Amino acid sequence: MPRTVAPTVWAFDCAWVPDADAGRRLLALDASEPEVFDAMWRAAGATPEQPRPVLPPVHCRVAAIAVVERRAYPSGEVGLHLCSLPRDPGDAEADLLAAFFGALGRCRPQLVGFNAHGADVRLLAQRGLVLGLAAPGLCRRPERPWEGPDYFHPHDDWSVDLMQAVGGRGAACPSLRDLALLAGIPAKTSGGGSCSGGDPGPSPGQAVADLWLAGEHETIRHYTECDALTIYLLWLRTARFAGLFSASELAEEEGRVETLLEREADRGAHHLRTFLERWRVLDA
């Protein structure tokens, strides 16, 4: 469980898809992107029951990153922002990661994810290494805990993995979807990044891969924003459970999320309007 709430908190999520260039190199292929994807899944042990198994992070490319940033100012004011990358669908993966790593180094936030230590942080490190990037803000390892964040330490309070905090691994570990929906928080359940909850659909990896192949890169970014919002709302509940927020403070924090969603929806973010409406139904 988290022990503190840092002045800056980032609840984040990454979306990734098979990297066709990696597949061509590793499998010695000269084929189209859909064909390479299928070959990579077959090489990873695809079966009729599981035609698209999870690939190693290093075999995948980052398609989008989203962050809900909570920033507490010395004045006592709290700001809440939703940020996502890539800013342009044509941006290269290296540019996306360089922008994220640079912002991380400047802000030095408390990172919050779901299965972040098992997946997202490993993915960021492996892809950054493959692409020849520098990420000192992510990789800095302080000599003493009070000297700053250690994002690779599984029990450092600067890097909170909600999956580890509430369940670890195995049968006791709930999925992000189940935990969120039972707590009255919207969670993705189907392809298309609808953020609306509802009936189970294809797995997240399958949905994102299909969207990528269809050129729906903007939808993937929206999909990831909704995941980051789900994680942030779960983090608020976790912080409340850990005694870091009172009941009234939790209500105030959730009110900030509602204000954020209303503001962004009024600017044309229809997927966030859907998220907000679904949240109101689930939390009624």
Coordinates of C-alpha atoms in Angstrom, one line a residue:
M1 CA 0.0 0.0 0.0
P2 CA 1.2 3.6 -0.7
R3 CA 2.5 5.4 2.4
T4 CA 2.5 8.9 1.0
V5 CA 0.9 11.1 -1.7
A6 CA 3.7 13.0 -3.4
P7 CA 3.3 16.6 -4.6
T8 CA 3.1 15.3 -8.2
V9 CA 1.4 12.1 -9.0
W10 CA 1.2 10.5 -12.5
A11 CA -1.3 7.7 -13.0
F12 CA -0.2 6.3 -16.3
D13 CA -0.9 3.6 -18.9
C14 CA 0.8 2.4 -22.0
A15 CA -0.7 0.8 -25.1
W16 CA 1.5 -1.3 -27.3
V17 CA 1.2 -3.5 -30.3
P18 CA 3.5 -6.0 -32.1
D19 CA 6.5 -4.3 -33.7
A20 CA 6.5 -5.3 -37.3
D21 CA 10.1 -4.3 -37.8
A22 CA 11.1 -6.4 -34.8
G23 CA 9.2 -9.4 -36.3
R24 CA 10.8 -9.0 -39.7
R25 CA 14.2 -9.0 -38.1
L26 CA 13.7 -11.7 -35.6
L27 CA 11.9 -14.1 -37.9
A28 CA 13.7 -13.2 -41.1
L29 CA 10.5 -12.1 -42.9
D30 CA 9.7 -9.9 -45.8
A31 CA 6.0 -9.5 -45.4
S32 CA 3.2 -7.0 -44.7
E33 CA 2.4 -5.7 -41.2
P34 CA -0.7 -8.0 -40.7
E35 CA 1.3 -11.0 -41.9
V36 CA 4.2 -10.2 -39.6
F37 CA 1.8 -9.8 -36.7
D38 CA 0.3 -13.2 -37.3
A39 CA 3.8 -14.8 -37.7
M40 CA 4.9 -13.2 -34.3
W41 CA 1.8 -14.6 -32.6
R42 CA 2.4 -18.1 -34.1
A43 CA 6.0 -18.0 -32.9
A44 CA 4.8 -17.1 -29.4
G45 CA 2.7 -20.2 -29.3
A46 CA -0.7 -19.2 -30.7
T47 CA -3.4 -21.8 -30.4
P48 CA -7.0 -21.9 -31.6
E49 CA -8.1 -21.0 -28.1
Q50 CA -5.5 -18.2 -27.7
P51 CA -4.7 -17.0 -31.3
R52 CA -2.9 -13.9 -30.1
P53 CA -0.7 -14.7 -27.1
V54 CA 1.0 -12.0 -25.1
L55 CA 4.4 -11.1 -26.7
P56 CA 7.5 -10.2 -24.8
P57 CA 7.6 -6.4 -24.3
V58 CA 10.8 -6.0 -26.4
H59 CA 8.9 -7.5 -29.4
C60 CA 6.3 -4.7 -29.2
R61 CA 6.2 -1.0 -29.9
V62 CA 4.6 1.7 -27.8
A63 CA 1.6 3.0 -29.5
A64 CA 0.4 5.5 -26.9
I65 CA 1.0 6.7 -23.4
A66 CA -1.5 8.6 -21.2
V67 CA -1.0 10.3 -17.9
V68 CA -3.4 11.8 -15.3
E69 CA -1.3 14.3 -13.4
R70 CA -2.2 15.5 -10.0
R71 CA -0.1 18.4 -8.8
A72 CA -0.4 19.9 -5.3
Y73 CA 1.0 23.4 -5.2
P74 CA 2.6 25.1 -2.1
S75 CA -0.5 27.4 -1.9
G76 CA -2.7 24.3 -1.2
E77 CA -4.3 24.4 -4.7
V78 CA -4.5 21.1 -6.5
G79 CA -4.3 20.9 -10.3
L80 CA -5.5 17.9 -12.4
H81 CA -4.5 17.3 -16.0
L82 CA -4.9 14.6 -18.6
C83 CA -1.9 14.3 -21.0
S84 CA -1.3 11.8 -23.8
L85 CA 1.2 10.9 -26.5
P86 CA 1.8 10.9 -29.4
R87 CA 0.6 14.4 -30.1
D88 CA 0.6 13.6 -33.8
P89 CA -0.3 10.1 -35.1
G90 CA 2.7 10.3 -37.4
D91 CA 5.2 10.7 -34.5
A92 CA 7.8 8.0 -34.4
E93 CA 7.9 5.7 -31.3
A94 CA 11.4 7.2 -30.4
D95 CA 9.9 10.7 -30.3
L96 CA 7.0 9.6 -28.1
L97 CA 9.3 7.9 -25.6
A98 CA 11.8 10.7 -25.6
A99 CA 9.0 13.2 -24.8
F100 CA 7.8 11.0 -22.0
F101 CA 11.2 10.4 -20.5
G102 CA 12.1 14.1 -20.7
A103 CA 8.9 15.1 -18.8
L104 CA 9.4 12.3 -16.3
G105 CA 12.9 13.6 -15.5
R106 CA 11.7 17.2 -15.1
C107 CA 8.6 16.4 -13.0
R108 CA 10.0 13.4 -11.0
P109 CA 6.4 12.3 -10.1
Q110 CA 5.1 9.5 -8.0
L111 CA 4.3 6.9 -10.7
V112 CA 1.1 4.9 -10.3
G113 CA 0.1 2.0 -12.6
F114 CA -1.6 -1.3 -12.8
N115 CA 0.9 -4.1 -13.4
A116 CA 3.4 -1.4 -14.0
H117 CA 6.4 -3.3 -12.6
G118 CA 5.4 -6.4 -14.5
A119 CA 4.7 -4.7 -17.8
D120 CA 4.8 -1.0 -18.4
V121 CA 8.1 0.0 -16.7
R122 CA 9.8 -3.1 -18.3
L123 CA 8.3 -2.1 -21.7
L124 CA 9.5 1.5 -21.4
A125 CA 13.0 0.4 -20.4
Q126 CA 13.4 -2.3 -23.1
R127 CA 12.0 -0.1 -25.9
G128 CA 14.1 2.8 -24.8
L129 CA 17.2 0.6 -24.9
V130 CA 16.4 -0.8 -28.3
L131 CA 15.8 2.6 -29.8
G132 CA 19.1 4.0 -28.3
L133 CA 17.4 6.6 -26.1
A134 CA 18.6 8.1 -22.8
A135 CA 16.2 8.1 -19.9
P136 CA 18.2 9.3 -16.8
G137 CA 14.9 10.5 -15.1
L138 CA 13.5 7.0 -15.2
C139 CA 16.8 5.1 -14.5
R140 CA 18.3 7.2 -11.7
R141 CA 18.8 5.0 -8.7
P142 CA 19.4 7.0 -5.4
E143 CA 21.7 5.7 -2.8
R144 CA 19.1 6.3 0.0
P145 CA 15.3 6.1 -0.2
W146 CA 14.9 9.8 0.8
E147 CA 17.1 11.0 -2.0
G148 CA 14.5 10.7 -4.7
P149 CA 12.5 8.3 -6.8
D150 CA 13.6 4.8 -7.6
Y151 CA 11.2 3.7 -10.3
F152 CA 12.7 0.2 -10.6
H153 CA 12.3 -0.7 -7.0
P154 CA 9.1 -2.8 -6.5
H155 CA 8.5 -1.4 -3.0
D156 CA 9.5 2.2 -3.5
D157 CA 6.7 4.6 -2.7
W158 CA 7.6 6.6 -5.8
S159 CA 6.5 3.7 -8.0
V160 CA 3.1 2.3 -6.9
D161 CA 1.8 -0.8 -8.7
L162 CA -1.8 -1.1 -7.7
M163 CA -1.9 -4.7 -8.9
Q164 CA 0.8 -5.6 -6.4
A165 CA -0.7 -3.5 -3.7
V166 CA -4.1 -5.2 -3.8
G167 CA -3.5 -8.7 -5.1
G168 CA 0.0 -9.6 -6.2
R169 CA -0.3 -12.5 -8.7
G170 CA -2.3 -15.6 -9.0
A171 CA -5.9 -16.3 -8.1
A172 CA -6.0 -13.5 -5.5
C173 CA -5.2 -10.9 -8.1
P174 CA -8.2 -9.1 -9.7
S175 CA -8.1 -7.8 -13.2
L176 CA -8.1 -4.0 -13.7
R177 CA -11.5 -4.4 -15.3
D178 CA -13.1 -6.4 -12.5
L179 CA -11.6 -4.3 -9.7
A180 CA -12.7 -1.0 -11.3
L181 CA -16.2 -2.0 -12.3
L182 CA -17.0 -3.5 -8.9
A183 CA -15.8 -0.2 -7.4
G184 CA -18.1 1.8 -9.6
I185 CA -15.4 3.0 -12.0
P186 CA -15.6 2.7 -15.8
A187 CA -13.2 0.2 -17.4
K188 CA -12.6 -0.9 -20.9
T189 CA -14.3 -4.1 -21.8
S190 CA -14.4 -4.1 -25.6
G191 CA -12.6 -3.0 -28.7
G192 CA -12.7 0.5 -30.0
G193 CA -11.7 2.3 -26.9
S194 CA -15.3 3.1 -25.9
C195 CA -14.4 3.5 -22.2
S196 CA -18.0 2.7 -21.5
G197 CA -18.0 -0.5 -19.6
G198 CA -20.6 -3.2 -20.5
D199 CA -20.3 -6.6 -22.0
P200 CA -16.9 -8.3 -22.3
G201 CA -15.3 -8.1 -25.8
P202 CA -11.9 -8.9 -27.2
S203 CA -8.9 -8.7 -25.1
P204 CA -7.1 -5.3 -24.8
G205 CA -4.1 -6.5 -26.8
Q206 CA -6.3 -7.8 -29.6
A207 CA -8.4 -4.6 -29.7
V208 CA -5.3 -2.4 -29.8
A209 CA -3.7 -4.5 -32.5
D210 CA -6.8 -4.4 -34.7
L211 CA -7.1 -0.6 -34.2
W212 CA -3.4 -0.2 -35.2
L213 CA -3.8 -2.3 -38.3
A214 CA -6.9 -0.2 -39.3
G215 CA -4.9 3.0 -38.8
E216 CA -7.1 4.1 -35.9
H217 CA -4.1 5.6 -34.0
E218 CA -6.2 8.4 -32.5
T219 CA -8.6 5.9 -31.1
I220 CA -5.8 4.0 -29.4
R221 CA -4.7 7.2 -27.7
H222 CA -8.3 7.8 -26.5
Y223 CA -8.4 4.2 -25.3
T224 CA -5.2 4.7 -23.3
E225 CA -6.5 8.0 -21.8
C226 CA -9.5 6.1 -20.4
D227 CA -7.3 3.4 -18.9
A228 CA -5.2 6.1 -17.2
L229 CA -8.4 7.6 -15.8
T230 CA -9.5 4.2 -14.5
I231 CA -6.1 3.7 -12.8
Y232 CA -6.2 7.2 -11.3
L233 CA -9.7 6.7 -9.8
L234 CA -8.5 3.3 -8.4
W235 CA -5.5 5.0 -6.9
L236 CA -7.7 7.5 -5.2
R237 CA -9.7 4.6 -3.6
T238 CA -6.4 2.9 -2.7
A239 CA -5.1 6.1 -1.0
R240 CA -8.4 6.4 0.9
F241 CA -8.1 2.8 2.0
A242 CA -4.5 3.5 3.2
G243 CA -5.7 6.4 5.3
L244 CA -4.1 9.1 3.0
F245 CA -7.5 10.7 2.2
S246 CA -10.5 11.2 4.5
A247 CA -13.9 10.5 3.1
S248 CA -14.5 14.2 2.4
E249 CA -11.1 14.5 0.8
L250 CA -11.8 11.6 -1.5
A251 CA -15.1 13.2 -2.5
E252 CA -13.2 16.4 -3.3
E253 CA -10.6 14.5 -5.3
E254 CA -13.3 12.7 -7.3
G255 CA -15.0 16.0 -7.9
R256 CA -11.8 17.3 -9.5
V257 CA -11.8 14.3 -11.9
E258 CA -15.5 15.1 -12.8
T259 CA -14.5 18.7 -13.5
L260 CA -11.6 17.6 -15.7
L261 CA -13.8 15.3 -17.7
E262 CA -16.5 17.9 -18.1
R263 CA -13.9 20.5 -19.3
E264 CA -12.3 18.1 -21.8
A265 CA -15.7 16.9 -23.0
D266 CA -16.8 20.5 -23.7
R267 CA -13.7 20.8 -25.8
G268 CA -14.8 18.0 -28.0
A269 CA -13.4 14.9 -26.3
H270 CA -16.5 12.7 -26.8
H271 CA -14.8 9.6 -25.4
L272 CA -14.4 11.4 -22.1
R273 CA -18.0 12.4 -22.1
T274 CA -18.9 8.7 -22.5
F275 CA -16.5 7.9 -19.6
L276 CA -18.1 10.5 -17.4
E277 CA -21.7 9.4 -18.2
R278 CA -20.8 5.7 -17.5
W279 CA -19.1 6.7 -14.3
R280 CA -22.2 8.5 -13.1
V281 CA -24.3 5.4 -13.9
L282 CA -22.0 3.0 -12.2
D283 CA -21.5 5.2 -9.1
A284 CA -25.2 5.9 -8.6

